[in-house]
Amino acid sequence: MPSQGRSLHVATLLTGLLECLGFAGVLFGWASLVFVFKTEHYFEDLCEPSPGLTSNATGHDDCTAQDERFSLIFTLASFMNNFMTFPTGYIFDRFKTTVARLIAIFLYTSGTLIIAFISAASASLLFLAMPMLTVGGVLFLITNLQIGNLFGKHRSTIITLYNGAFDSSSAVFLIIKLLYEQGVSLRASFIFLSLCGAWHVGRTFLLMPRGHIPYPLPPSYSYGLCSGDSAGEEKEERAESRKLHPPSGELPSPKEETPGPAWPEEPHSFRSYVSSRRFAWHLVWLSVIQLWHYLFIGTLNSLLTSLASGDRALVSSYTNAFAITQFFGVLCAPWNGLLMDQLKQKYQKEARKTGSSASAAALSSAVPSLTLTSLLCLGFALCASVPILPLQYATFILQVISRSFLYGGNAAFLTLAFPAEHFGKLFGLAMALSAIVSLLQFPIFALIKGPLQNNPFYVNVMLVLGTLLTFVHPFLVYRECRQEAAPATSA
């Protein structure tokens, strides 16, 4: 029986990895899909005859309004990707795994079917389909992250790996684009994704629990194929949760693991943490960096078209290169967690020797991660701001590394900086507020295409200055940790 359980765990792990890699974060391959949509003449009626020598995707018309429409769709979908983290997390906590996954399958399959059967005449339905695809993918990720609980000491590695797979799934739209160029229709590709809903349903009932996977894992815990008694599974889960955890919940977050707060032990209200300087600067850090990434992904097709002077073959080549680099997010993501784990062990060992605060030592481990993420984003922003086409290869590499560090670093900081009982609410609030900031990408794009006449120089300067502002956050955290450790070392 133990070997059967272990085989089930491995099957759950591998199929969960495939689900995150193949379905969960496909939105971020948007640039590849836009290329196909333009070839299919979506929103082409918005193009106007060019009064001058302006080059564009068609080589004859000014398609600024078409680009704005695609940018608006991505803005809405990326907003939903973050803003819906809180409500989808609530659905998962309240209604458990099976219900959450069935909702995800319904949304995802509906989204793929809409895209499969629309045409240029009904392209406005993308405003409905892409958010459905996005929210369904987020629910897939959230329900899969608990699989790390099955593997004890490897839990953090698996959680980070799944987040990397979520980022890498943007390569799915590249595959669709390449198949399209080989004669496979867009409809056939999305019908295939829709039919995969049957696989998701089978996995839901055969390889996933009906409730939540507890952590630490009870020795007799069973689920899926090995569990013939769903009531027993739920009873065991509740008993283990009451024994091992406070009432705040068993699955910490969609991005990392159980928090260890670097706050004093006296109780504070949720409102006090939200209004704290620490949370405010972390929100600035997250929002500015995320805005850069969303703006870059959402406007990449327009940027490449401009830099390539409308050469569709060149645009296609660079779009493929960008999508390929996105696939390597699954390899980049674990390094941030590894860096923080190693530094946390080192600093806490030093804290025990000096008698300083262990919680401050743990929080100190986030400082290099926060700083490195800001530094990577600065390099990415500077490269993206230089209008030289070959330099965009470096931009693609820095962008994928920076993005893979961003979300793991965000959750890791919140787990270290705030108490466990408020972690879920703070995580959801941070993602929701940063989503509101991400809505700026559309007016910024409209500003560049309109009043600035396709010259993003001044916008890039402002965004680079905003990126420099993110370095304030790790500096303040570092200073706070030093101040907290100082009384103990001087005593």
Coordinates of C-alpha atoms in Angstrom, one line a residue:
M1 CA 0.0 0.0 0.0
P2 CA 2.8 2.5 0.8
S3 CA 4.3 1.9 -2.7
Q4 CA 0.9 2.4 -4.3
G5 CA 0.5 5.7 -2.4
R6 CA 3.9 6.8 -3.5
S7 CA 3.1 6.0 -7.1
L8 CA -0.1 8.0 -6.8
H9 CA 1.8 11.0 -5.3
V10 CA 4.3 10.9 -8.2
A11 CA 1.5 10.6 -10.8
T12 CA -0.3 13.6 -9.2
L13 CA 3.0 15.6 -9.2
L14 CA 3.8 14.9 -12.8
T15 CA 0.3 15.5 -14.2
G16 CA 0.1 18.7 -12.1
L17 CA 3.3 19.9 -13.6
L18 CA 2.0 19.1 -17.1
E19 CA -1.2 21.0 -16.3
C20 CA 0.6 24.1 -15.1
L21 CA 3.0 23.9 -18.0
G22 CA 0.4 23.3 -20.7
F23 CA -2.6 25.4 -19.6
A24 CA -2.3 27.6 -16.5
G25 CA -0.5 30.8 -17.7
V26 CA -1.0 30.8 -21.4
L27 CA -2.0 34.4 -21.4
F28 CA 1.6 35.6 -21.2
G29 CA 2.2 34.2 -24.7
W30 CA -0.2 36.9 -26.0
A31 CA 2.4 38.3 -28.4
S32 CA 2.4 35.0 -30.4
L33 CA -1.4 34.9 -30.5
V34 CA -1.7 38.5 -31.6
F35 CA 0.5 37.7 -34.6
V36 CA -2.0 35.0 -35.6
F37 CA -5.0 37.2 -35.0
K38 CA -3.6 39.9 -37.2
T39 CA -3.0 37.3 -40.0
E40 CA -6.7 36.3 -39.6
H41 CA -7.6 40.0 -40.0
Y42 CA -9.1 40.5 -36.4
F43 CA -10.0 44.2 -35.9
E44 CA -8.5 45.0 -39.3
D45 CA -11.5 47.3 -39.9
L46 CA -9.9 49.7 -37.4
C47 CA -6.9 50.3 -39.7
E48 CA -7.0 53.5 -41.7
P49 CA -5.1 54.5 -44.8
S50 CA -1.8 56.0 -43.8
P51 CA -1.4 59.7 -44.6
G52 CA 2.3 59.5 -44.7
L53 CA 5.1 57.0 -44.7
T54 CA 4.1 55.2 -41.5
S55 CA 5.0 51.5 -41.6
N56 CA 2.8 48.9 -39.9
A57 CA 1.8 45.3 -40.0
T58 CA 0.1 45.6 -43.4
G59 CA 2.7 47.9 -44.9
H60 CA -0.1 50.2 -46.2
D61 CA -2.4 51.2 -43.4
D62 CA -2.1 52.9 -40.0
C63 CA -3.2 50.2 -37.6
T64 CA -2.8 52.1 -34.3
A65 CA -6.4 51.5 -33.4
Q66 CA -6.0 47.8 -34.0
D67 CA -3.0 47.7 -31.8
E68 CA -4.9 49.6 -29.1
R69 CA -7.7 47.1 -29.2
F70 CA -5.4 44.1 -28.7
S71 CA -3.6 46.0 -25.9
L72 CA -7.0 46.6 -24.2
I73 CA -7.9 42.9 -24.3
F74 CA -4.5 42.0 -22.8
T75 CA -4.9 44.7 -20.1
L76 CA -8.3 43.4 -19.1
A77 CA -7.1 39.7 -19.0
S78 CA -3.9 40.5 -17.1
F79 CA -5.9 42.6 -14.6
M80 CA -8.2 39.6 -14.0
N81 CA -5.1 37.4 -13.6
N82 CA -4.1 39.3 -10.5
F83 CA -7.3 40.8 -9.2
M84 CA -9.1 37.4 -9.2
T85 CA -6.4 35.8 -7.0
F86 CA -8.2 36.7 -3.9
P87 CA -11.7 35.5 -4.8
T88 CA -10.4 32.3 -6.5
G89 CA -8.4 31.6 -3.4
Y90 CA -11.6 32.1 -1.3
I91 CA -13.4 29.6 -3.6
F92 CA -10.7 27.1 -3.1
D93 CA -10.6 27.6 0.7
R94 CA -14.4 27.5 1.1
F95 CA -15.5 24.9 -1.5
K96 CA -12.4 22.7 -1.6
T97 CA -10.5 21.2 -4.5
T98 CA -13.1 19.4 -6.5
V99 CA -15.5 22.4 -6.8
A100 CA -12.7 24.8 -7.5
R101 CA -11.3 22.6 -10.3
L102 CA -14.7 22.1 -11.9
I103 CA -15.2 25.9 -12.0
A104 CA -11.7 26.2 -13.5
I105 CA -12.5 23.6 -16.2
F106 CA -15.8 25.3 -17.1
L107 CA -14.1 28.7 -17.4
Y108 CA -11.1 27.4 -19.3
T109 CA -13.0 25.2 -21.7
S110 CA -15.6 27.9 -22.4
G111 CA -12.8 30.4 -23.1
T112 CA -11.0 28.0 -25.6
L113 CA -14.3 27.2 -27.3
I114 CA -15.1 30.8 -27.8
I115 CA -11.7 31.5 -29.4
A116 CA -12.1 28.4 -31.5
F117 CA -15.4 29.5 -33.1
I118 CA -15.1 33.2 -33.4
S119 CA -13.9 35.0 -36.5
A120 CA -12.8 38.4 -37.5
A121 CA -16.4 39.5 -37.5
S122 CA -17.0 38.5 -33.9
A123 CA -13.5 39.3 -32.6
S124 CA -14.9 41.4 -29.8
L125 CA -15.7 38.1 -28.0
L126 CA -12.0 38.0 -27.1
F127 CA -12.9 40.5 -24.3
L128 CA -14.9 37.6 -22.8
A129 CA -12.7 34.6 -23.8
M130 CA -9.3 35.8 -22.6
P131 CA -10.4 36.7 -19.0
M132 CA -12.2 33.3 -18.8
L133 CA -9.0 31.6 -19.9
T134 CA -7.0 33.5 -17.4
V135 CA -9.2 33.0 -14.3
G136 CA -9.5 29.3 -15.2
G137 CA -5.7 29.0 -15.4
V138 CA -5.2 30.8 -12.0
L139 CA -7.6 28.2 -10.4
F140 CA -5.6 25.4 -12.0
L141 CA -2.4 26.8 -10.4
I142 CA -4.0 27.4 -6.9
T143 CA -5.4 23.8 -6.7
N144 CA -2.1 22.3 -7.8
L145 CA 0.2 24.1 -5.4
Q146 CA -1.1 22.0 -2.5
I147 CA 0.6 19.0 -4.2
G148 CA 3.8 20.2 -2.6
N149 CA 2.3 19.0 0.8
L150 CA 2.7 15.4 -0.4
F151 CA 6.4 15.6 -0.5
G152 CA 7.4 17.0 2.9
K153 CA 10.9 18.5 2.8
H154 CA 10.7 19.1 -1.0
R155 CA 7.5 21.1 -0.6
S156 CA 9.1 24.5 -1.3
T157 CA 10.9 23.2 -4.3
I158 CA 7.7 21.8 -5.9
I159 CA 5.7 25.0 -5.2
T160 CA 8.5 27.1 -6.9
L161 CA 8.6 24.6 -9.8
Y162 CA 4.9 24.9 -10.4
N163 CA 5.1 28.7 -10.4
G164 CA 7.9 28.4 -13.0
A165 CA 5.7 26.1 -15.0
F166 CA 2.9 28.6 -14.9
D167 CA 5.3 31.3 -16.4
S168 CA 6.6 28.8 -19.0
S169 CA 3.1 27.9 -20.2
S170 CA 3.2 31.1 -22.3
A171 CA 5.0 28.9 -24.8
V172 CA 1.7 27.2 -25.7
F173 CA 0.7 30.1 -27.8
L174 CA 4.0 29.9 -29.6
I175 CA 3.3 26.3 -30.5
I176 CA -0.2 27.4 -31.8
K177 CA 1.5 30.1 -33.9
L178 CA 4.1 27.6 -35.3
L179 CA 1.3 25.1 -36.1
Y180 CA -0.7 27.8 -37.7
E181 CA 2.3 28.7 -40.0
Q182 CA 2.4 25.0 -40.9
G183 CA -1.3 24.9 -42.0
V184 CA -3.0 23.9 -38.7
S185 CA -6.0 26.3 -38.2
L186 CA -6.5 28.3 -35.1
R187 CA -9.8 26.6 -34.7
A188 CA -8.3 23.1 -34.6
S189 CA -5.7 24.1 -32.0
F190 CA -8.3 25.6 -29.6
I191 CA -10.7 22.7 -30.1
F192 CA -7.8 20.4 -29.0
L193 CA -7.4 22.6 -25.9
S194 CA -11.1 22.3 -25.3
L195 CA -11.1 18.5 -25.6
C196 CA -8.3 18.5 -22.9
G197 CA -11.1 19.4 -20.5
A198 CA -11.9 15.7 -20.3
W199 CA -8.3 15.0 -19.1
H200 CA -8.7 17.8 -16.5
V201 CA -12.0 16.2 -15.3
G202 CA -10.4 12.8 -15.1
R203 CA -7.5 14.1 -13.1
T204 CA -9.8 16.0 -10.8
F205 CA -11.6 12.8 -9.7
L206 CA -8.7 10.3 -9.9
L207 CA -5.5 12.1 -9.0
M208 CA -6.7 15.0 -6.7
P209 CA -8.3 15.1 -3.3
R210 CA -11.9 16.2 -2.8
G211 CA -10.9 18.5 0.0
H212 CA -7.4 19.9 0.8
I213 CA -4.1 18.1 1.2
P214 CA -3.0 18.7 4.8
Y215 CA 0.5 19.7 5.9
P216 CA 2.4 18.0 7.4
L217 CA 0.9 14.9 5.8
P218 CA -0.7 12.3 8.1
P219 CA 0.8 8.8 7.7
S220 CA -2.5 7.3 6.8
Y221 CA -3.7 10.0 4.4
S222 CA -5.2 8.8 1.1
Y223 CA -7.1 10.5 -1.7
G224 CA -8.1 9.9 -5.3
L225 CA -7.6 6.4 -6.5
C226 CA -6.5 5.2 -3.1
S227 CA -9.4 6.7 -1.2
G228 CA -12.8 4.9 -1.3
D229 CA -14.2 7.0 1.5
S230 CA -14.5 10.7 0.8
A231 CA -16.1 11.4 4.2
G232 CA -13.1 9.7 5.8
E233 CA -10.7 11.8 3.8
E234 CA -12.5 15.0 5.0
K235 CA -12.6 13.8 8.6
E236 CA -8.9 13.0 8.6
E237 CA -8.1 16.3 7.0
R238 CA -10.0 18.3 9.5
A239 CA -8.6 16.5 12.5
E240 CA -5.0 16.9 11.2
S241 CA -5.6 20.6 10.5
R242 CA -6.9 21.2 14.0
K243 CA -4.0 19.4 15.5
L244 CA -1.2 20.9 13.5
H245 CA -2.4 24.4 12.5
P246 CA -4.2 27.4 13.9
P247 CA -7.6 28.2 12.3
S248 CA -6.0 30.5 9.7
G249 CA -5.9 27.8 7.1
E250 CA -3.7 25.1 5.8
L251 CA -2.6 26.2 2.4
P252 CA -0.6 29.3 2.7
S253 CA -0.8 30.9 -0.7
P254 CA -0.7 30.5 -4.5
K255 CA 3.1 31.3 -4.4
E256 CA 5.0 30.1 -1.4
E257 CA 4.9 28.4 1.9
T258 CA 4.0 28.9 5.5
P259 CA 4.9 32.3 6.9
G260 CA 7.3 33.0 9.7
P261 CA 6.7 36.6 10.7
A262 CA 9.3 39.1 11.5
W263 CA 6.9 41.1 13.7
P264 CA 6.7 41.4 17.5
E265 CA 4.6 38.8 19.2
E266 CA 1.9 41.3 20.5
P267 CA -1.3 41.1 18.4
H268 CA -1.9 43.6 15.7
S269 CA -5.0 44.2 13.6
F270 CA -5.1 43.4 9.9
R271 CA -5.6 47.1 9.2
S272 CA -2.4 48.0 11.0
Y273 CA -0.4 45.7 8.8
V274 CA -2.1 47.1 5.6
S275 CA -1.3 50.7 6.7
S276 CA 2.3 49.9 7.6
R277 CA 5.3 51.4 5.8
R278 CA 6.6 47.9 5.1
F279 CA 3.5 46.8 3.2
A280 CA 3.2 50.1 1.4
W281 CA 6.7 50.0 0.0
H282 CA 6.3 46.3 -0.9
L283 CA 3.2 47.2 -2.9
V284 CA 5.2 49.9 -4.7
W285 CA 7.9 47.4 -5.5
L286 CA 5.5 44.8 -6.8
S287 CA 3.3 47.2 -8.8
V288 CA 6.0 49.1 -10.6
I289 CA 7.9 46.0 -11.7
Q290 CA 4.7 44.2 -12.7
L291 CA 3.5 47.2 -14.7
W292 CA 6.8 47.1 -16.7
H293 CA 6.3 43.4 -17.5
Y294 CA 2.6 43.7 -18.5
L295 CA 3.2 46.8 -20.6
F296 CA 6.1 45.0 -22.4
I297 CA 4.2 41.8 -23.1
G298 CA 1.0 43.6 -24.1
T299 CA 2.7 45.9 -26.6
L300 CA 5.5 43.6 -27.8
N301 CA 3.9 43.0 -31.2
S302 CA 3.5 46.7 -31.8
L303 CA 7.1 47.4 -30.6
L304 CA 8.6 44.7 -32.9
T305 CA 6.5 45.9 -35.8
S306 CA 7.9 49.4 -35.4
L307 CA 11.5 48.3 -34.9
A308 CA 11.3 45.9 -37.8
S309 CA 9.8 48.6 -40.1
G310 CA 6.8 46.4 -40.7
D311 CA 8.7 43.3 -41.9
R312 CA 6.3 40.5 -40.9
A313 CA 9.0 37.7 -41.3
L314 CA 11.3 39.6 -38.9
V315 CA 8.5 40.3 -36.4
S316 CA 7.6 36.6 -36.5
S317 CA 11.2 35.6 -35.9
Y318 CA 11.5 37.9 -32.8
T319 CA 8.1 36.8 -31.5
N320 CA 9.2 33.2 -31.6
A321 CA 12.5 34.1 -29.8
F322 CA 10.5 35.9 -27.1
A323 CA 8.2 32.9 -26.6
I324 CA 11.0 30.4 -26.5
T325 CA 12.8 32.4 -23.7
Q326 CA 9.5 32.4 -21.7
F327 CA 9.6 28.6 -21.6
F328 CA 12.8 28.8 -19.5
G329 CA 10.9 30.5 -16.7
V330 CA 10.4 27.0 -15.2
L331 CA 14.2 26.7 -14.8
C332 CA 14.8 30.2 -13.5
A333 CA 12.1 30.3 -10.8
P334 CA 13.6 27.8 -8.3
W335 CA 16.9 29.8 -8.0
N336 CA 15.3 32.7 -6.1
G337 CA 13.8 30.3 -3.6
L338 CA 17.1 28.5 -3.3
L339 CA 18.9 31.8 -2.7
M340 CA 16.5 32.8 0.1
D341 CA 16.5 29.4 1.7
Q342 CA 20.3 29.3 1.9
L343 CA 20.6 32.9 3.2
K344 CA 17.8 32.3 5.7
Q345 CA 19.7 29.3 7.2
K346 CA 23.0 31.2 7.3
Y347 CA 21.5 34.3 8.9
Q348 CA 19.5 32.4 11.5
K349 CA 22.6 30.4 12.4
E350 CA 24.5 33.7 12.9
A351 CA 21.6 35.1 14.9
R352 CA 21.7 32.1 17.3
K353 CA 25.4 32.7 17.9
T354 CA 25.0 36.5 18.6
G355 CA 21.6 36.2 20.4
S356 CA 19.9 38.6 17.9
S357 CA 16.4 38.3 16.6
A358 CA 15.8 35.1 14.6
S359 CA 12.8 36.7 12.9
A360 CA 14.8 39.7 11.8
A361 CA 17.5 37.4 10.5
A362 CA 15.0 35.5 8.5
L363 CA 13.6 38.7 7.0
S364 CA 17.1 39.7 6.1
S365 CA 17.3 36.8 3.7
A366 CA 14.7 38.6 1.5
V367 CA 16.8 41.7 1.0
P368 CA 19.2 40.2 -1.6
S369 CA 16.2 38.7 -3.4
L370 CA 14.3 42.0 -3.5
T371 CA 17.4 43.9 -4.6
L372 CA 18.3 41.4 -7.3
T373 CA 14.8 41.4 -8.7
S374 CA 14.8 45.3 -8.9
L375 CA 18.3 45.1 -10.6
L376 CA 17.1 42.6 -13.1
C377 CA 14.0 44.7 -13.9
L378 CA 16.2 47.8 -14.3
G379 CA 18.4 46.0 -16.8
F380 CA 15.3 44.7 -18.6
A381 CA 13.8 48.2 -18.7
L382 CA 17.0 49.9 -20.0
C383 CA 17.3 47.3 -22.8
A384 CA 13.6 47.6 -23.7
S385 CA 14.0 51.4 -23.9
V386 CA 16.7 51.3 -26.5
P387 CA 15.2 51.2 -30.0
I388 CA 17.7 48.7 -31.4
L389 CA 16.1 45.4 -32.7
P390 CA 19.0 43.0 -32.0
L391 CA 19.2 44.3 -28.4
Q392 CA 15.7 42.9 -27.8
Y393 CA 17.2 39.4 -27.4
A394 CA 18.9 40.6 -24.2
T395 CA 15.6 42.2 -23.2
F396 CA 13.8 38.9 -23.6
I397 CA 16.3 37.1 -21.4
L398 CA 16.3 39.7 -18.6
Q399 CA 12.5 39.9 -18.8
V400 CA 11.9 36.2 -18.2
I401 CA 14.5 36.0 -15.3
S402 CA 13.1 39.1 -13.7
R403 CA 9.5 37.9 -14.0
S404 CA 10.3 34.5 -12.6
F405 CA 12.0 36.1 -9.6
L406 CA 9.2 38.7 -9.1
Y407 CA 6.3 36.5 -7.9
G408 CA 8.2 34.0 -5.9
G409 CA 10.0 37.0 -4.2
N410 CA 6.7 38.7 -3.5
A411 CA 5.2 35.7 -1.7
A412 CA 8.4 34.8 0.1
F413 CA 8.7 38.4 1.5
L414 CA 5.1 38.3 2.7
T415 CA 5.6 35.0 4.4
L416 CA 8.6 36.3 6.3
A417 CA 7.3 39.8 7.0
F418 CA 3.7 39.3 8.3
P419 CA 1.9 36.9 10.6
A420 CA 0.4 33.7 9.3
E421 CA -3.2 34.5 10.2
H422 CA -3.1 37.6 7.9
F423 CA -1.0 36.2 5.1
G424 CA -3.7 35.1 2.7
K425 CA -5.6 38.4 3.0
L426 CA -2.4 40.4 2.6
F427 CA -1.3 38.3 -0.4
G428 CA -4.7 38.7 -2.1
L429 CA -4.8 42.4 -1.3
A430 CA -1.3 43.0 -2.7
M431 CA -2.2 41.2 -5.9
A432 CA -5.5 43.0 -6.3
L433 CA -4.0 46.5 -5.7
S434 CA -1.1 45.8 -8.1
A435 CA -3.7 44.7 -10.6
I436 CA -5.4 48.1 -10.4
V437 CA -2.0 49.7 -11.1
S438 CA -1.5 47.4 -14.1
L439 CA -4.5 49.0 -15.7
L440 CA -2.2 52.0 -16.5
Q441 CA -0.7 50.0 -19.3
F442 CA -3.6 50.8 -21.7
P443 CA -3.5 54.6 -21.2
I444 CA 0.3 54.5 -21.4
F445 CA 0.0 52.6 -24.7
A446 CA -2.6 55.1 -26.0
L447 CA -0.3 58.0 -24.9
I448 CA 2.6 56.6 -26.9
K449 CA 0.5 55.9 -30.0
G450 CA -1.4 59.2 -29.9
P451 CA 0.2 62.4 -28.5
L452 CA 3.7 61.1 -28.4
Q453 CA 3.4 59.9 -32.1
N454 CA 4.9 56.4 -31.5
N455 CA 7.9 57.8 -29.6
P456 CA 8.0 56.1 -26.2
F457 CA 11.2 57.9 -25.0
Y458 CA 9.5 60.1 -22.3
V459 CA 7.4 57.2 -21.0
N460 CA 10.4 54.9 -20.8
V461 CA 12.3 57.6 -18.8
M462 CA 9.5 57.8 -16.3
L463 CA 9.2 54.1 -16.0
V464 CA 13.0 53.7 -15.5
L465 CA 12.8 56.3 -12.7
G466 CA 10.0 54.3 -11.2
T467 CA 12.1 51.2 -11.3
L468 CA 14.9 53.0 -9.5
L469 CA 12.3 53.8 -6.8
T470 CA 11.8 50.1 -6.1
F471 CA 15.3 49.9 -4.6
V472 CA 14.0 51.9 -1.7
H473 CA 12.1 48.9 -0.5
P474 CA 15.0 46.5 0.1
F475 CA 17.0 49.4 1.6
L476 CA 14.3 50.1 4.2
V477 CA 13.9 46.4 5.0
Y478 CA 17.7 46.1 5.5
R479 CA 17.7 49.1 7.7
E480 CA 14.8 47.8 9.8
C481 CA 16.5 44.4 10.3
R482 CA 19.7 46.1 11.3
Q483 CA 17.9 48.3 13.9
E484 CA 16.0 45.2 15.2
A485 CA 19.2 43.2 15.6
A486 CA 21.2 46.1 17.1
P487 CA 19.8 46.0 20.7
A488 CA 20.6 42.2 21.0
T489 CA 24.2 42.6 19.7
S490 CA 24.9 45.6 22.0
A491 CA 23.4 43.9 25.1

